[in-house]
Short mmCIF file of C-alpha atoms and ligand atoms in Angstrom, two decimals:
data_model
loop_
_atom_site.label_atom_id
_atom_site.label_comp_id
_atom_site.label_asym_id
_atom_site.label_seq_id
_atom_site.Cartn_x
_atom_site.Cartn_y
_atom_site.Cartn_z
CA MET A 245 -7.99 -13.57 13.80
CA LYS A 246 -4.83 -12.14 12.29
CA VAL A 247 -3.24 -15.57 11.72
CA ASP A 248 -6.30 -16.84 9.81
CA ALA A 249 -6.34 -13.73 7.63
CA ALA A 250 -2.62 -14.22 6.93
CA ARG A 251 -3.09 -17.89 6.09
CA SER A 252 -5.99 -17.15 3.71
CA ALA A 253 -4.03 -14.43 1.95
CA LEU A 254 -0.92 -16.62 1.60
CA ASN A 255 -2.89 -19.65 0.39
CA ALA A 256 -4.62 -17.49 -2.21
CA VAL A 257 -1.18 -16.74 -3.69
CA ASN A 258 0.42 -20.14 -3.02
CA PRO A 259 -2.30 -22.84 -2.71
CA ASP A 260 0.25 -25.69 -2.53
CA VAL A 261 2.05 -24.34 0.52
CA ALA A 262 1.11 -25.92 3.87
CA ILE A 263 0.72 -23.17 6.45
CA VAL A 264 0.56 -23.88 10.16
CA ALA A 265 -1.21 -21.01 11.90
CA VAL A 266 -0.48 -20.88 15.61
CA HIS A 267 -3.43 -19.43 17.53
CA LYS A 268 -1.66 -18.40 20.67
CA ARG A 269 0.45 -15.74 22.18
CA LEU A 270 4.08 -16.79 21.87
CA GLU A 271 5.19 -16.36 25.47
CA ASP A 272 8.55 -18.10 25.43
CA PHE A 273 9.30 -18.33 21.70
CA SER A 274 10.22 -22.01 22.01
CA ALA A 275 8.72 -22.47 18.52
CA VAL A 276 11.90 -20.81 17.21
CA ALA A 277 13.70 -24.12 17.86
CA SER A 278 11.92 -25.74 14.90
CA ALA A 279 12.16 -22.75 12.55
CA ASP A 280 14.57 -22.49 9.60
CA VAL A 281 14.43 -18.69 9.58
CA VAL A 282 12.70 -16.13 11.81
CA LEU A 283 11.23 -12.82 10.66
CA ASP A 284 10.69 -10.18 13.30
CA CYS A 285 7.92 -7.82 12.18
CA THR A 286 6.87 -6.73 15.66
CA ASP A 287 6.66 -3.18 16.96
CA ASN A 288 8.13 -3.16 20.46
CA PHE A 289 11.50 -3.71 22.07
CA ALA A 290 10.35 -6.28 24.65
CA THR A 291 9.15 -8.68 21.94
CA ARG A 292 12.13 -7.94 19.70
CA HIS A 293 14.54 -8.83 22.50
CA ALA A 294 12.60 -12.00 23.40
CA ILE A 295 12.72 -13.16 19.75
CA ASN A 296 16.43 -12.31 19.56
CA ARG A 297 17.18 -14.32 22.72
CA ALA A 298 15.39 -17.35 21.25
CA CYS A 299 17.29 -17.01 17.95
CA VAL A 300 20.63 -16.76 19.80
CA LYS A 301 19.74 -19.76 21.97
CA HIS A 302 18.78 -21.95 19.02
CA GLY A 303 21.25 -20.52 16.47
CA LYS A 304 18.59 -19.41 13.98
CA PRO A 305 18.91 -16.66 11.38
CA LEU A 306 16.83 -13.59 12.25
CA VAL A 307 15.54 -11.13 9.66
CA SER A 308 14.63 -7.95 11.49
CA GLY A 309 12.63 -5.07 10.02
CA ALA A 310 11.18 -1.93 11.51
CA ALA A 311 9.41 1.17 10.23
CA ILE A 312 8.21 4.33 11.91
CA ARG A 313 6.99 7.54 10.29
CA PHE A 314 9.34 7.94 7.26
CA ASP A 315 12.24 5.89 8.65
CA ALA A 316 12.97 2.20 8.41
CA GLN A 317 15.65 -0.32 9.31
CA LEU A 318 16.48 -3.74 8.01
CA MET A 319 19.14 -6.24 9.06
CA VAL A 320 19.92 -9.94 9.13
CA PHE A 321 21.43 -11.57 12.20
CA ASP A 322 22.63 -14.89 10.85
CA LEU A 323 23.08 -16.58 14.20
CA ARG A 324 24.09 -19.84 12.52
CA LYS A 325 27.48 -18.09 12.22
CA LYS A 326 29.77 -17.84 15.23
CA ASP A 327 30.85 -14.27 14.53
CA ALA A 328 27.39 -12.89 13.76
CA ALA A 329 26.07 -9.95 15.79
CA CYS A 330 22.71 -10.34 17.50
CA TYR A 331 19.97 -7.74 17.88
CA ALA A 332 21.20 -6.91 21.40
CA CYS A 333 24.73 -6.21 20.11
CA LEU A 334 23.08 -3.39 18.12
CA PHE A 335 20.43 -2.36 20.67
CA PRO A 336 21.51 -3.51 24.17
CA GLU A 337 18.65 -4.75 26.33
CA ASP A 338 19.46 -2.36 29.16
CA ALA A 339 19.71 0.72 26.94
CA GLN A 340 17.41 3.56 27.79
CA VAL A 341 15.45 3.90 24.58
CA GLU A 342 12.29 5.76 23.98
CA GLU A 343 9.69 3.31 22.76
CA VAL A 344 8.11 4.60 19.59
CA GLN A 345 5.54 2.38 17.97
CA CYS A 346 3.98 2.76 14.59
CA SER A 347 0.57 2.18 16.20
CA THR A 348 0.93 5.44 18.11
CA MET A 349 3.37 7.42 15.97
CA GLY A 350 2.09 6.35 12.57
CA VAL A 351 4.01 5.03 9.61
CA PHE A 352 4.14 6.02 5.96
CA ALA A 353 2.05 3.13 4.62
CA PRO A 354 4.14 2.12 1.56
CA LEU A 355 7.22 1.92 3.79
CA THR A 356 5.94 -1.18 5.62
CA GLY A 357 5.43 -2.78 2.20
CA VAL A 358 9.00 -1.93 1.13
CA ILE A 359 10.56 -3.31 4.32
CA GLY A 360 8.24 -6.34 4.42
CA ALA A 361 9.14 -7.27 0.85
CA MET A 362 12.83 -6.88 1.61
CA GLN A 363 12.49 -9.08 4.71
CA ALA A 364 10.80 -11.74 2.54
CA MET A 365 13.63 -11.43 0.00
CA GLU A 366 16.33 -11.87 2.64
CA ALA A 367 14.45 -14.84 4.18
CA ILE A 368 14.20 -16.63 0.82
CA LYS A 369 17.89 -15.93 0.12
CA LEU A 370 18.83 -17.43 3.51
CA LEU A 371 16.66 -20.51 2.98
CA ALA A 372 17.91 -21.09 -0.55
CA GLY A 373 21.53 -20.16 0.16
CA ILE A 374 21.52 -17.53 -2.57
CA GLY A 375 23.96 -14.62 -2.73
CA GLU A 376 25.03 -12.61 0.28
CA SER A 377 22.60 -11.72 3.04
CA LEU A 378 22.39 -8.52 5.04
CA ASN A 379 24.15 -10.28 7.92
CA GLY A 380 26.10 -7.61 9.81
CA LYS A 381 24.87 -4.84 7.52
CA LEU A 382 22.22 -2.55 8.96
CA GLN A 383 20.23 -0.86 6.22
CA VAL A 384 18.70 2.46 7.21
CA PHE A 385 16.14 3.96 4.84
CA ASP A 386 15.02 7.57 4.92
CA ALA A 387 11.87 7.47 2.80
CA LYS A 388 11.30 11.24 2.87
CA ASN A 389 14.65 11.87 1.16
CA ALA A 390 14.80 8.52 -0.63
CA GLU A 391 18.18 7.70 0.89
CA TRP A 392 19.60 4.34 1.92
CA ARG A 393 22.55 4.04 4.27
CA SER A 394 24.45 0.90 5.10
CA VAL A 395 26.12 0.56 8.50
CA ARG A 396 28.45 -2.29 9.43
CA VAL A 397 27.51 -3.93 12.72
CA LYS A 398 30.03 -6.12 14.50
CA ARG A 399 29.36 -8.65 17.20
CA ASP A 400 29.86 -7.15 20.68
CA PRO A 401 32.00 -9.56 22.77
CA ALA A 402 30.48 -7.96 25.89
CA CYS A 403 26.90 -8.41 24.68
CA SER A 404 24.66 -9.55 27.55
CA VAL A 405 22.75 -11.90 25.25
CA CYS A 406 25.21 -13.52 22.86
CA GLY A 407 28.53 -12.60 24.49
CA ALA A 408 28.68 -15.42 27.02
CA SER A 409 26.90 -18.10 25.02
CA ARG A 410 29.34 -18.39 22.14
ZN1 LIG B 737 24.74 -9.93 20.90
#
């Protein structure tokens, strides 16, 4: 299974780290309640929104990354902070978006490595309280032209997910 492969690979690098592999489909994301930081590495909007809702509910920092073809996005939603935007402030749940998944559209392989490493970096920074995170700063990377853009994202007071709860 994927989780066993991940655990083996991580223990090969860090043998002293205790890794709890959860062998089940996370239906309600209640496990988020006991997390210190959450990394969203999934490839569809339904799961992304479910993870975001759980992070808003439990006030957990969310490190979100996505890559498709030659384009990638990276952002931190530090939901420990009252004024932090959530994923739905950026991509409303009821928005009509065309679902494009890397499994069907393909992704430039090194790009997932770049974004994954940056997600790990932001997660460690959040856990250790180092520097300034990408909270509220959407990073958009165009790999074909080697261009990064940074877009400020503010919390939407009318957001259907975090607007009423805080
Ligand atoms: Zn929101």
